Structure formats: structure tokens, C-alpha cells
mmCIF file of C-alpha atoms and ligand atoms in Angstrom:
data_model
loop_
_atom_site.group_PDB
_atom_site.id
_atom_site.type_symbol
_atom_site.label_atom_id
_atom_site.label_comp_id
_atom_site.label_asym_id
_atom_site.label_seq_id
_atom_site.Cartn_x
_atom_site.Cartn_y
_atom_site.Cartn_z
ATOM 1 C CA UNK A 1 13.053 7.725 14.865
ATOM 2 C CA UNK A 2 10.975 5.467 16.975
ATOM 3 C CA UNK A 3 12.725 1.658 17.450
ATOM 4 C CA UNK A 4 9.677 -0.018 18.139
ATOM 5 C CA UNK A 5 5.749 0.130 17.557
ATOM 6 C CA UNK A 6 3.001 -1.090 19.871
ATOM 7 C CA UNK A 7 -0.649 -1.699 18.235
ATOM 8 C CA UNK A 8 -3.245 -1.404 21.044
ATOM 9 C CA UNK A 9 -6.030 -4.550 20.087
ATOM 10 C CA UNK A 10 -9.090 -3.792 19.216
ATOM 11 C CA UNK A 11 -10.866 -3.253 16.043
ATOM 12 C CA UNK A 12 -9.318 -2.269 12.730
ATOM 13 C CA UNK A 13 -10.030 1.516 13.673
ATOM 14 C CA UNK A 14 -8.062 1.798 16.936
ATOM 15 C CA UNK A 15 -5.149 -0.232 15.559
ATOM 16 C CA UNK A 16 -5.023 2.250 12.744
ATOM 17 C CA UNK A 17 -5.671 4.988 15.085
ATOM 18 C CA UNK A 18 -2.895 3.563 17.162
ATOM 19 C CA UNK A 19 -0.561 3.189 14.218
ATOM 20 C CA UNK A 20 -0.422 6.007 12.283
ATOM 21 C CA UNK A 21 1.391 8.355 15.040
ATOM 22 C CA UNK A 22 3.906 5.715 15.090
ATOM 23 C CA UNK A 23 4.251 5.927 11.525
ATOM 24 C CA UNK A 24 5.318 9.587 11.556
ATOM 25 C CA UNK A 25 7.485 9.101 14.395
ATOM 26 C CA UNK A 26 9.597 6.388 12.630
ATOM 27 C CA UNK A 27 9.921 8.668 9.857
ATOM 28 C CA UNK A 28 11.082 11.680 11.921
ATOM 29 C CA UNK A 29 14.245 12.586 10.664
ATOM 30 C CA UNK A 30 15.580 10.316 8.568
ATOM 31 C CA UNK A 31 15.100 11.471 4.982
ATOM 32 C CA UNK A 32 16.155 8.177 3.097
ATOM 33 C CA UNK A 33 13.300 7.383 0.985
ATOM 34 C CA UNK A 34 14.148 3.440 0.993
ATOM 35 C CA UNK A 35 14.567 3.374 4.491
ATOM 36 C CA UNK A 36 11.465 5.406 5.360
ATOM 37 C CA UNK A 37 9.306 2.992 2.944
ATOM 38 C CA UNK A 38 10.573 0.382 3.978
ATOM 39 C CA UNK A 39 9.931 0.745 7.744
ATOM 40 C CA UNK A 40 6.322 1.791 6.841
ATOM 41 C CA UNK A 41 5.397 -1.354 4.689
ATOM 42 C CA UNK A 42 6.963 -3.416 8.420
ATOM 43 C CA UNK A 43 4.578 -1.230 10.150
ATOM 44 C CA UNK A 44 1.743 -1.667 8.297
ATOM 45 C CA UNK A 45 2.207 -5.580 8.534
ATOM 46 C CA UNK A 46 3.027 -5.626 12.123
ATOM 47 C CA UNK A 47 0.461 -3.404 12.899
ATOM 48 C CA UNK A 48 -2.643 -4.552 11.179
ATOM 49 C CA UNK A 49 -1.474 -7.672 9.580
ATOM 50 C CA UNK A 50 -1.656 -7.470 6.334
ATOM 51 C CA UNK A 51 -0.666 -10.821 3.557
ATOM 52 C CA UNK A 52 0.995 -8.578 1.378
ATOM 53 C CA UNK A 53 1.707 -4.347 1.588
ATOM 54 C CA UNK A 54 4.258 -2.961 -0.421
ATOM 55 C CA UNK A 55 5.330 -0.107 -2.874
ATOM 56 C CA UNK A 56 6.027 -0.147 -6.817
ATOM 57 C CA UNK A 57 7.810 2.647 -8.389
ATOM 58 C CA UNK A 58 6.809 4.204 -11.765
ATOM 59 C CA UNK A 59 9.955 4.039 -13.828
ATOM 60 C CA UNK A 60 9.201 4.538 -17.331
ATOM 61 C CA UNK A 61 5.839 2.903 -18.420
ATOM 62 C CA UNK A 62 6.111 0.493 -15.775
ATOM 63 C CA UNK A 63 5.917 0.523 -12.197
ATOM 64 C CA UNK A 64 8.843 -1.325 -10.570
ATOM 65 C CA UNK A 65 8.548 -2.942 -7.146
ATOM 66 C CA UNK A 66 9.729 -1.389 -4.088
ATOM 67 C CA UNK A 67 10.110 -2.047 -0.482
ATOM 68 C CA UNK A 68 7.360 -4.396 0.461
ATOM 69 C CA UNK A 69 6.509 -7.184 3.532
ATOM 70 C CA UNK A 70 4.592 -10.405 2.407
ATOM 71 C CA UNK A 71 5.448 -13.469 -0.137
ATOM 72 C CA UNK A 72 7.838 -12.814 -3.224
ATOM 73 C CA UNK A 73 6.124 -10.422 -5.496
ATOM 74 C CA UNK A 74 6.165 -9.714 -9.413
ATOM 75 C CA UNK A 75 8.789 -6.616 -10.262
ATOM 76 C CA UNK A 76 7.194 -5.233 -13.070
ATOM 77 C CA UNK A 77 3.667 -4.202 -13.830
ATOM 78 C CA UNK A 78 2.785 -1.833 -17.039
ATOM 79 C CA UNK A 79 0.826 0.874 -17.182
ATOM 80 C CA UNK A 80 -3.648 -0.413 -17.033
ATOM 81 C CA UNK A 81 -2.298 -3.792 -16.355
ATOM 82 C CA UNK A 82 -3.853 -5.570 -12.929
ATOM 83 C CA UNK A 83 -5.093 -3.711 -9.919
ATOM 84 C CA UNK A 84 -1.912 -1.481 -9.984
ATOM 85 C CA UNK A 85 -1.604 -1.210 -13.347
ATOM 86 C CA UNK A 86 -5.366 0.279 -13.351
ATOM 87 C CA UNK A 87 -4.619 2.299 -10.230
ATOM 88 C CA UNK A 88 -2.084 4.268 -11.828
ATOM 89 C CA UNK A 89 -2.951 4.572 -14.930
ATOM 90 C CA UNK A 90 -6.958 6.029 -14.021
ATOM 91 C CA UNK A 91 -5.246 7.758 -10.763
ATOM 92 C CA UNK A 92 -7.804 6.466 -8.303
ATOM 93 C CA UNK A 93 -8.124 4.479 -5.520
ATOM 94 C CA UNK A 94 -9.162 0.729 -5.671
ATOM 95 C CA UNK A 95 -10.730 -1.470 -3.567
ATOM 96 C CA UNK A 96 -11.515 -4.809 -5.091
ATOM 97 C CA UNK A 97 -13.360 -7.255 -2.419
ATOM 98 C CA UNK A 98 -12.723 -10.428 -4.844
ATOM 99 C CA UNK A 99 -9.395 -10.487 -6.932
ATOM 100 C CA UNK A 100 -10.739 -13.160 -9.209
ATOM 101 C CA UNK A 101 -13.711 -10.860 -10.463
ATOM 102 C CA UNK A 102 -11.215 -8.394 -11.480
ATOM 103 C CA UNK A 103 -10.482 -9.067 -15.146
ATOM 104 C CA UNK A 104 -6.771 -8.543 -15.609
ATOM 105 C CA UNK A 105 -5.997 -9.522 -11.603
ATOM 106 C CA UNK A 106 -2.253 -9.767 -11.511
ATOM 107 C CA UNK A 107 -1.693 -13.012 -9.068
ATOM 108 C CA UNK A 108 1.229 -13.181 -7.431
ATOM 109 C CA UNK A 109 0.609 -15.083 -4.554
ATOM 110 C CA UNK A 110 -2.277 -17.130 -5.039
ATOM 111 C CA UNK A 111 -3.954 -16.658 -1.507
ATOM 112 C CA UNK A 112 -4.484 -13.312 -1.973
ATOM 113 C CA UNK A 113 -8.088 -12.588 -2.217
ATOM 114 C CA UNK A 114 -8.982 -9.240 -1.749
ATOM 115 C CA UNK A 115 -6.883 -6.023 -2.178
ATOM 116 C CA UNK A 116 -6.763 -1.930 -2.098
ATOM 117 C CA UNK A 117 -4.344 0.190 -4.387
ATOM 118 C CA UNK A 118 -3.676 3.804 -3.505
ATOM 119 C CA UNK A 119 -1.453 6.110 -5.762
ATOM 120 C CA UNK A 120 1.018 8.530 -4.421
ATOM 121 C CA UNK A 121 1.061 11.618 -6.601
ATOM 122 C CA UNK A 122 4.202 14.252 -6.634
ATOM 123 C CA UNK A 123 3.365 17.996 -6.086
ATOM 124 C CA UNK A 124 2.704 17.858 -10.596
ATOM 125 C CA UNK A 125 -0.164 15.764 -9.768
ATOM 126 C CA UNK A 126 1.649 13.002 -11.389
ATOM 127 C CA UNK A 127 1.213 9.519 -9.602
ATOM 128 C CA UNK A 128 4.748 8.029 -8.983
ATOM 129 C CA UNK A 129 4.058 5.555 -6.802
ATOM 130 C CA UNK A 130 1.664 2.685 -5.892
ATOM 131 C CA UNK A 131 0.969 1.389 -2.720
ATOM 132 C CA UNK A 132 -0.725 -1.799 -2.846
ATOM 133 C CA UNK A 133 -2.038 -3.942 0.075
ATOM 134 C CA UNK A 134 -3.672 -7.648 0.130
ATOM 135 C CA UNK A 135 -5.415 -9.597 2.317
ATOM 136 C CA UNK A 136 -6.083 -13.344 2.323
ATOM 137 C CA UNK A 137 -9.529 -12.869 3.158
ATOM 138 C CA UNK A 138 -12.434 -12.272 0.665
ATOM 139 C CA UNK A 139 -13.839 -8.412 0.766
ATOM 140 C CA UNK A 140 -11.468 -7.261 3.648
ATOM 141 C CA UNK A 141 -10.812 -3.348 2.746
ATOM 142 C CA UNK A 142 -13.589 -0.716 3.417
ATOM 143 C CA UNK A 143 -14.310 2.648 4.080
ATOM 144 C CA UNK A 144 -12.261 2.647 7.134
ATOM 145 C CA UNK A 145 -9.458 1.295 5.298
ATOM 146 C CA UNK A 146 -9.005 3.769 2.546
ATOM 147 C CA UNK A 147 -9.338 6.757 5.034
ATOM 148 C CA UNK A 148 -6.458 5.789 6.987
ATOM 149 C CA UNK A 149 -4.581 4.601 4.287
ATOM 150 C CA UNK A 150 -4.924 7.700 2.499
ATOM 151 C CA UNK A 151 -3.178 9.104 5.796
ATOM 152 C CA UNK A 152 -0.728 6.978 5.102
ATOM 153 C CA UNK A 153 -0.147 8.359 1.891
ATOM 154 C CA UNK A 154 0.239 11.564 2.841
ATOM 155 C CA UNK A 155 3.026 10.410 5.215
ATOM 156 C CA UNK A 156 4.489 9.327 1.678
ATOM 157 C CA UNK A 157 3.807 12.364 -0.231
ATOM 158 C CA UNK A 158 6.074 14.231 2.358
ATOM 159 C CA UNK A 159 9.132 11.718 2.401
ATOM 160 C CA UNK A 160 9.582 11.119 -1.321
HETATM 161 N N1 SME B 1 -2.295 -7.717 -7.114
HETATM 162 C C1 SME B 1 -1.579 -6.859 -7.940
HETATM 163 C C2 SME B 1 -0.238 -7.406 -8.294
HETATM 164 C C3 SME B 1 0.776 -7.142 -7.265
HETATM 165 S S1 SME B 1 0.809 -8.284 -6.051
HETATM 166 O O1 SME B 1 -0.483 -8.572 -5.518
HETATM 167 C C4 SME B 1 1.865 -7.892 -4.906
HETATM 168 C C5 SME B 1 -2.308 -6.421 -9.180
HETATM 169 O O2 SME B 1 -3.135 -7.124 -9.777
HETATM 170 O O3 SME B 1 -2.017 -5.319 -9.575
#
């Protein structure tokens, strides 16, 4: 695995662009799930600097927090409850540009203000894992965002 990661400046784009390379290289042989998560979510924060980006698990009808970077979060979420909670249980992506206009908003750290869910489905199609990623700043994820996050994801879908 890689022991470091630079992000080249720049827009959001070419840090992604810079990142995501990086983000298969630290995963390169190592097939701990934990440990590959985990040194994602630090990527993903270093990288493009993030308030919050993290995993929850689906265990059961809840999904169960995982390896994450950011403030102290809430463990357990059920199934159509907040962002996640919606996410998972409608299997879509979510981009919400104000968290207090979405009814149900789960807030666990009150200066997030804007956030995009992605699920992680298994080879069944079934989602088993949610990654979730806030920003501080009002209407902060776009097109751009969910393109290379979805990337991301499929980083996940092979490791897990
Ligand atoms: N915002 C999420 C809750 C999880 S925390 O933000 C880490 C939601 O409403 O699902």
C-alpha cells in the first residue's frame, strides 16, 4: 500500500482526479475490510476536506456506524430514517444542499449543512453499506461530486 497521499490544489475536480489513484493504491493488497475503509474515509478528509465522511454498516434493520473521520457521530440509524436512513432504504443516491429542509435530517453535529449519501450494494444488488459525507457549507455536493464518489464506491464494492 501507499504510506502517504499528496492532493495537487486546484479545484474540486483535479483534487479528486488526483485522489482517487491514491485511493486504489492504498488499498492494494491489503484485504482487511476495516483497515481498507478506514484509510479511505482519512483520504477522503485529507484530500478534499470534508466535516464529516464515514461508513455505516447495515446490520439487521439498522445501519451501524463504521470507520469514519469528522466529529463523534450517532451509531445507529434505522431503515427510511434521515439522509442515510432514506439512502438505503430507496437505494439511491442523495444529495441534499440544505440539511434543515430535509424532513427527518438526522443531526449529529450541528454545523453540518449540506450532505451526499451513496449506497454500496453487494453483487445481490442488496445495499450493505452507506457512505455518507458532510460539509459545513450550505449546497456544497454537485454533479462533480457524485461522479467521483461513485468511483469511490466502486473501490468499495471490490474490498468488501
Ligand atoms: N446526516 C445523517 C446522519 C449521520 S451524520 O451526519 C454523520 C443523516 O441524516 O442520515
Amino acid at each position: 500500500m501507499a504510506e502517504s497521499i499528496t492532493v495537487v490544489g486546484g479545484n474540486k475536480k483535479d483534487k479528486y482526479s488526483s485522489l482517487i489513484p491514491q485511493i486504489k493504491a492504498l488499498v492494494e493488497g491489503e484485504t482487511d475490510v476495516i483497515a481498507n475503509l478506514s484509510n479511505i474515509m482519512a483520504a477522503l478528509k485529507q484530500g478534499i476536506g470534508f466535516l464529516w465522511v464515514g461508513v455505516y454498516f447495515v446490520k439487521g434493520n439498522e445501519l451501524v456506524l463504521g470507520p469514519f473521520q469528522g466529529p463523534v457521530a450517532c451509531t445507529r440509524i434505522k431503515s427510511g430514517k434521515g439522509v442515510c436512513g432514506t439512502a438505503w432504504k430507496e437505494k439511491k443516491i442523495l444529495i441534499v444542499p440544505d440539511v434543515d429542509q430535509f424532513p427527518g435530517h438526522i443531526a449529529c453535529s450541528g454545523d453540518s449543512r449540506s450532505e451526499i449519501v451513496l449506497p454500496v450494494f453487494n453483487k445481490g444488488g442488496e445495499v450493505v453499506m452507506i457512505l455518507d459525507v458532510d460539509s459545513d457549507k450550505l449546497n456544497d455536493f454537485d454533479e462533480t461530486d457524485k461522479a467521483f464518489l461513485q468511483e469511490v464506491i466502486g473501490i468499495i464494492e471490490q474490498i468488501v
